[in-house]
């Protein structure tokens, strides 16, 4: 039996245990306010990886549960292949009770996080498990599973820790879902939440309005300026989405926070947006006001570079060897940690996980057959690298 037949036979032969792990992960809730649930998912995955001979390490982060790091085959002078994913979901506590894992008559699995991205976690594990069981040679492999990706690491230092962990890698494969069969993500938009806090001078609007300096009025001028810089056709978005300020109608507001969502197709557009934000922050229309800008929560764009082009060629070769559908590379608008890897110059592919639709909604579903197909594809790529 040829290697490709062995891999396919192994993975389809372990259908029941793959589905069982998927179900267990989905029904182990790990929403944004459930750190113990995230830790439970982490423990499940750590047990699987330890049984595969990986050295397990919990990497400390502040503000979120620790990252799961698993390494095997580490060699001096050779960077590992990073297999990446996140263990958290967007769903509130109790969702797995009201919407438990099930498979419908059309072959789709349902449940909170079934697509984004607990299916991808299973794919990454079993791709390596199959190669190990069949004694097929792979480069050094390092799993890096994060705990707060769905909140863009806003409340932790996980981005800095992740950068340290992946620096020097040979390649970075992220097992986020993909929308359609035969596709992987070659590039992603970057972006995230930004805030501008405007300081003015509060005053009673009836007895001493002349002493007031309205922070809300100043913020309004900044909004008009920033919204004028949008260029959607180029992939540049500055969305002034929320504003908080003032205490009542009879007080000129002394403080105001402008919450902004930005998206950029490329890192060159990111620099444009940052300059626009800095200009808006520094400018002053209402006298005696000033402002502070927070850019710390942005995720880099996953720009397509030569390394990524080389990876997609290898993936296409793997798909052809296994008589799978041709693989196409696409760009998507959603953010992911793949942008961090690409910003470090690491050859990167994203969307290596299961196929489905409805991510982040009650209609989230994943094609069960893709759990096995994507595992075969990932294993084949690892074997070629």
mmCIF file of C-alpha atoms in Angstrom, residues 4-231:
data_model
loop_
_atom_site.group_PDB
_atom_site.id
_atom_site.type_symbol
_atom_site.label_atom_id
_atom_site.label_comp_id
_atom_site.label_asym_id
_atom_site.label_seq_id
_atom_site.Cartn_x
_atom_site.Cartn_y
_atom_site.Cartn_z
ATOM 1 C CA UNK A 4 -1.129 8.148 0.348
ATOM 2 C CA UNK A 5 -3.369 5.105 0.663
ATOM 3 C CA UNK A 6 -2.041 4.394 4.150
ATOM 4 C CA UNK A 7 -2.768 7.925 5.343
ATOM 5 C CA UNK A 8 -6.284 7.918 3.953
ATOM 6 C CA UNK A 9 -6.974 4.455 5.340
ATOM 7 C CA UNK A 10 -5.694 5.438 8.791
ATOM 8 C CA UNK A 11 -7.757 8.620 9.077
ATOM 9 C CA UNK A 12 -11.007 7.168 7.787
ATOM 10 C CA UNK A 13 -10.361 4.144 9.976
ATOM 11 C CA UNK A 14 -10.335 6.405 13.039
ATOM 12 C CA UNK A 15 -13.600 8.124 12.213
ATOM 13 C CA UNK A 16 -15.337 7.273 15.474
ATOM 14 C CA UNK A 17 -12.584 8.597 17.737
ATOM 15 C CA UNK A 18 -12.159 11.756 15.656
ATOM 16 C CA UNK A 19 -15.877 12.467 15.894
ATOM 17 C CA UNK A 20 -15.852 11.660 19.597
ATOM 18 C CA UNK A 21 -13.056 14.142 20.280
ATOM 19 C CA UNK A 22 -14.813 16.784 18.171
ATOM 20 C CA UNK A 23 -18.033 16.279 20.135
ATOM 21 C CA UNK A 24 -16.216 16.458 23.472
ATOM 22 C CA UNK A 25 -14.429 19.671 22.524
ATOM 23 C CA UNK A 26 -17.648 21.318 21.300
ATOM 24 C CA UNK A 27 -19.549 20.352 24.435
ATOM 25 C CA UNK A 28 -16.724 21.648 26.635
ATOM 26 C CA UNK A 29 -17.730 25.282 26.704
ATOM 27 C CA UNK A 30 -14.892 27.779 26.297
ATOM 28 C CA UNK A 31 -16.515 31.148 25.730
ATOM 29 C CA UNK A 32 -14.947 34.564 26.409
ATOM 30 C CA UNK A 33 -16.047 34.552 30.057
ATOM 31 C CA UNK A 34 -15.224 30.892 30.739
ATOM 32 C CA UNK A 35 -11.497 30.622 31.515
ATOM 33 C CA UNK A 36 -11.978 27.310 33.308
ATOM 34 C CA UNK A 37 -13.697 25.946 30.202
ATOM 35 C CA UNK A 38 -10.770 27.058 28.042
ATOM 36 C CA UNK A 39 -8.448 25.336 30.501
ATOM 37 C CA UNK A 40 -10.535 22.159 30.236
ATOM 38 C CA UNK A 41 -10.187 22.208 26.440
ATOM 39 C CA UNK A 42 -6.475 22.785 26.894
ATOM 40 C CA UNK A 43 -6.208 19.778 29.220
ATOM 41 C CA UNK A 44 -7.983 17.545 26.698
ATOM 42 C CA UNK A 45 -5.640 18.599 23.917
ATOM 43 C CA UNK A 46 -2.552 18.376 26.113
ATOM 44 C CA UNK A 47 -3.463 14.781 26.976
ATOM 45 C CA UNK A 48 -3.820 13.899 23.292
ATOM 46 C CA UNK A 49 -0.492 15.505 22.428
ATOM 47 C CA UNK A 50 1.371 13.962 25.352
ATOM 48 C CA UNK A 51 0.147 10.530 24.256
ATOM 49 C CA UNK A 52 1.654 11.283 20.831
ATOM 50 C CA UNK A 53 5.083 11.864 22.375
ATOM 51 C CA UNK A 54 5.064 15.658 22.422
ATOM 52 C CA UNK A 55 6.721 17.645 25.195
ATOM 53 C CA UNK A 56 4.011 19.788 26.775
ATOM 54 C CA UNK A 57 4.528 23.286 28.112
ATOM 55 C CA UNK A 58 2.003 25.800 29.423
ATOM 56 C CA UNK A 59 3.322 29.217 28.462
ATOM 57 C CA UNK A 60 2.362 31.912 30.924
ATOM 58 C CA UNK A 61 0.414 34.911 29.684
ATOM 59 C CA UNK A 62 -1.086 37.696 31.748
ATOM 60 C CA UNK A 63 -4.789 38.385 31.451
ATOM 61 C CA UNK A 64 -5.818 35.031 29.913
ATOM 62 C CA UNK A 65 -5.299 31.300 30.446
ATOM 63 C CA UNK A 66 -1.820 30.053 29.540
ATOM 64 C CA UNK A 67 -0.981 29.023 25.985
ATOM 65 C CA UNK A 68 -0.573 25.336 25.146
ATOM 66 C CA UNK A 69 2.799 24.575 23.546
ATOM 67 C CA UNK A 70 3.687 21.064 22.360
ATOM 68 C CA UNK A 71 6.983 20.235 20.662
ATOM 69 C CA UNK A 72 8.498 17.178 19.055
ATOM 70 C CA UNK A 73 11.537 16.541 16.870
ATOM 71 C CA UNK A 74 13.231 19.813 17.780
ATOM 72 C CA UNK A 75 16.528 20.142 15.940
ATOM 73 C CA UNK A 76 19.310 22.678 16.276
ATOM 74 C CA UNK A 77 19.275 25.193 13.457
ATOM 75 C CA UNK A 78 15.975 24.071 11.924
ATOM 76 C CA UNK A 79 12.800 25.976 12.623
ATOM 77 C CA UNK A 80 9.668 23.927 13.315
ATOM 78 C CA UNK A 81 6.408 23.821 11.420
ATOM 79 C CA UNK A 82 3.879 25.645 13.603
ATOM 80 C CA UNK A 83 0.388 24.169 13.801
ATOM 81 C CA UNK A 84 -1.786 26.885 15.283
ATOM 82 C CA UNK A 85 -5.303 27.323 16.556
ATOM 83 C CA UNK A 86 -7.428 28.859 19.282
ATOM 84 C CA UNK A 87 -9.299 27.028 22.013
ATOM 85 C CA UNK A 88 -11.847 29.735 22.836
ATOM 86 C CA UNK A 89 -15.193 30.482 21.193
ATOM 87 C CA UNK A 90 -17.547 33.469 21.093
ATOM 88 C CA UNK A 91 -20.521 31.729 22.693
ATOM 89 C CA UNK A 92 -22.052 32.488 26.106
ATOM 90 C CA UNK A 93 -22.226 30.050 28.970
ATOM 91 C CA UNK A 94 -24.952 27.448 28.576
ATOM 92 C CA UNK A 95 -24.990 27.406 24.782
ATOM 93 C CA UNK A 96 -23.697 23.821 24.591
ATOM 94 C CA UNK A 97 -26.641 22.718 26.744
ATOM 95 C CA UNK A 98 -29.247 24.355 24.529
ATOM 96 C CA UNK A 99 -27.399 23.614 21.262
ATOM 97 C CA UNK A 100 -25.433 20.382 21.821
ATOM 98 C CA UNK A 101 -23.297 18.694 19.197
ATOM 99 C CA UNK A 102 -25.262 16.738 16.611
ATOM 100 C CA UNK A 103 -24.945 15.645 12.985
ATOM 101 C CA UNK A 104 -27.871 16.345 10.677
ATOM 102 C CA UNK A 105 -29.192 14.300 7.760
ATOM 103 C CA UNK A 106 -27.155 16.339 5.271
ATOM 104 C CA UNK A 107 -23.864 15.454 6.918
ATOM 105 C CA UNK A 108 -23.242 18.685 8.831
ATOM 106 C CA UNK A 109 -22.149 18.848 12.467
ATOM 107 C CA UNK A 110 -23.713 21.535 14.656
ATOM 108 C CA UNK A 111 -22.808 23.089 17.988
ATOM 109 C CA UNK A 112 -21.048 26.122 19.484
ATOM 110 C CA UNK A 113 -17.547 26.351 18.031
ATOM 111 C CA UNK A 114 -17.975 23.273 15.846
ATOM 112 C CA UNK A 115 -16.631 25.267 12.890
ATOM 113 C CA UNK A 116 -14.663 28.048 14.565
ATOM 114 C CA UNK A 117 -12.565 26.321 15.421
ATOM 115 C CA UNK A 118 -12.803 23.078 17.328
ATOM 116 C CA UNK A 119 -13.034 21.086 14.128
ATOM 117 C CA UNK A 120 -9.702 22.583 13.060
ATOM 118 C CA UNK A 121 -8.091 21.522 16.342
ATOM 119 C CA UNK A 122 -9.073 17.916 15.609
ATOM 120 C CA UNK A 123 -7.769 18.196 12.035
ATOM 121 C CA UNK A 124 -4.357 19.402 13.202
ATOM 122 C CA UNK A 125 -4.057 16.674 15.838
ATOM 123 C CA UNK A 126 -5.047 13.802 13.607
ATOM 124 C CA UNK A 127 -2.912 14.916 10.683
ATOM 125 C CA UNK A 128 0.129 14.493 12.908
ATOM 126 C CA UNK A 129 -1.253 11.422 14.657
ATOM 127 C CA UNK A 130 -1.646 9.661 11.305
ATOM 128 C CA UNK A 131 1.901 10.484 10.223
ATOM 129 C CA UNK A 132 3.240 9.275 13.561
ATOM 130 C CA UNK A 133 1.281 6.029 13.516
ATOM 131 C CA UNK A 134 2.578 5.250 10.030
ATOM 132 C CA UNK A 135 6.174 6.278 10.850
ATOM 133 C CA UNK A 136 6.177 8.788 8.015
ATOM 134 C CA UNK A 137 8.923 11.371 8.276
ATOM 135 C CA UNK A 138 7.994 14.963 9.103
ATOM 136 C CA UNK A 139 10.021 18.065 9.986
ATOM 137 C CA UNK A 140 10.067 19.244 13.620
ATOM 138 C CA UNK A 141 6.528 20.186 14.648
ATOM 139 C CA UNK A 142 5.324 22.645 17.256
ATOM 140 C CA UNK A 143 1.691 23.095 18.256
ATOM 141 C CA UNK A 144 0.762 26.548 19.541
ATOM 142 C CA UNK A 145 -2.815 26.807 20.782
ATOM 143 C CA UNK A 146 -3.970 30.152 22.170
ATOM 144 C CA UNK A 147 -6.747 30.908 24.626
ATOM 145 C CA UNK A 148 -8.198 34.332 23.773
ATOM 146 C CA UNK A 149 -8.093 34.799 20.011
ATOM 147 C CA UNK A 150 -11.807 35.556 19.714
ATOM 148 C CA UNK A 151 -11.317 38.724 21.783
ATOM 149 C CA UNK A 152 -8.210 39.603 19.706
ATOM 150 C CA UNK A 153 -6.035 39.162 22.819
ATOM 151 C CA UNK A 154 -7.379 42.554 23.976
ATOM 152 C CA UNK A 155 -7.004 41.837 27.672
ATOM 153 C CA UNK A 156 -3.731 39.893 27.641
ATOM 154 C CA UNK A 157 -0.142 39.971 26.398
ATOM 155 C CA UNK A 158 -0.727 36.843 24.298
ATOM 156 C CA UNK A 159 0.236 38.563 21.026
ATOM 157 C CA UNK A 160 3.725 39.319 22.329
ATOM 158 C CA UNK A 161 4.075 35.797 23.731
ATOM 159 C CA UNK A 162 2.848 34.269 20.473
ATOM 160 C CA UNK A 163 5.362 36.284 18.462
ATOM 161 C CA UNK A 164 8.184 34.943 20.635
ATOM 162 C CA UNK A 165 6.981 31.371 20.324
ATOM 163 C CA UNK A 166 6.728 31.373 16.520
ATOM 164 C CA UNK A 167 9.770 33.464 15.585
ATOM 165 C CA UNK A 168 12.137 31.468 13.384
ATOM 166 C CA UNK A 169 9.520 28.922 12.298
ATOM 167 C CA UNK A 170 9.871 27.198 8.942
ATOM 168 C CA UNK A 171 6.139 27.596 8.255
ATOM 169 C CA UNK A 172 2.910 28.510 10.051
ATOM 170 C CA UNK A 173 -0.294 26.575 9.396
ATOM 171 C CA UNK A 174 -3.416 27.978 11.025
ATOM 172 C CA UNK A 175 -6.440 25.701 11.305
ATOM 173 C CA UNK A 176 -9.188 28.289 11.169
ATOM 174 C CA UNK A 177 -12.205 27.189 9.089
ATOM 175 C CA UNK A 178 -12.685 27.825 5.407
ATOM 176 C CA UNK A 179 -15.994 28.594 3.722
ATOM 177 C CA UNK A 180 -15.791 26.422 0.636
ATOM 178 C CA UNK A 181 -14.240 23.143 -0.403
ATOM 179 C CA UNK A 182 -10.920 23.273 -2.219
ATOM 180 C CA UNK A 183 -9.864 26.567 -0.660
ATOM 181 C CA UNK A 184 -7.319 27.803 1.845
ATOM 182 C CA UNK A 185 -6.627 31.345 2.969
ATOM 183 C CA UNK A 186 -3.555 32.961 1.428
ATOM 184 C CA UNK A 187 -4.182 36.459 2.762
ATOM 185 C CA UNK A 188 -6.384 38.117 5.347
ATOM 186 C CA UNK A 189 -7.330 41.619 6.233
ATOM 187 C CA UNK A 190 -5.775 43.079 9.338
ATOM 188 C CA UNK A 191 -7.376 45.415 11.814
ATOM 189 C CA UNK A 192 -9.123 45.468 15.136
ATOM 190 C CA UNK A 193 -10.435 47.911 17.732
ATOM 191 C CA UNK A 194 -8.893 51.353 18.213
ATOM 192 C CA UNK A 195 -9.861 54.072 20.664
ATOM 193 C CA UNK A 196 -9.353 57.825 20.884
ATOM 194 C CA UNK A 197 -9.981 59.371 24.292
ATOM 195 C CA UNK A 198 -10.720 63.085 24.111
ATOM 196 C CA UNK A 199 -10.116 65.368 27.090
ATOM 197 C CA UNK A 200 -11.982 68.649 27.396
ATOM 198 C CA UNK A 201 -13.148 70.745 30.325
ATOM 199 C CA UNK A 202 -16.442 70.010 32.089
ATOM 200 C CA UNK A 203 -18.656 72.925 33.074
ATOM 201 C CA UNK A 204 -22.254 73.670 34.053
ATOM 202 C CA UNK A 205 -24.072 74.452 30.824
ATOM 203 C CA UNK A 206 -26.382 76.946 32.527
ATOM 204 C CA UNK A 207 -24.206 78.919 34.917
ATOM 205 C CA UNK A 208 -20.764 78.839 33.266
ATOM 206 C CA UNK A 209 -20.886 77.484 29.712
ATOM 207 C CA UNK A 210 -18.010 79.744 28.675
ATOM 208 C CA UNK A 211 -15.688 77.689 30.877
ATOM 209 C CA UNK A 212 -16.564 74.422 29.146
ATOM 210 C CA UNK A 213 -14.613 72.708 26.377
ATOM 211 C CA UNK A 214 -16.771 69.973 24.888
ATOM 212 C CA UNK A 215 -14.946 66.668 24.441
ATOM 213 C CA UNK A 216 -17.954 65.306 22.494
ATOM 214 C CA UNK A 217 -17.865 68.215 20.039
ATOM 215 C CA UNK A 218 -14.161 67.654 19.490
ATOM 216 C CA UNK A 219 -14.803 63.934 18.984
ATOM 217 C CA UNK A 220 -17.487 64.782 16.401
ATOM 218 C CA UNK A 221 -14.955 66.726 14.331
ATOM 219 C CA UNK A 222 -12.545 63.790 14.536
ATOM 220 C CA UNK A 223 -15.293 61.393 13.395
ATOM 221 C CA UNK A 224 -16.047 63.496 10.317
ATOM 222 C CA UNK A 225 -12.356 63.623 9.426
ATOM 223 C CA UNK A 226 -11.759 59.885 9.910
ATOM 224 C CA UNK A 227 -14.892 58.762 8.064
ATOM 225 C CA UNK A 228 -13.812 60.913 5.105
ATOM 226 C CA UNK A 229 -10.668 58.782 4.793
ATOM 227 C CA UNK A 230 -12.543 55.558 4.019
ATOM 228 C CA UNK A 231 -11.758 53.873 0.721
#
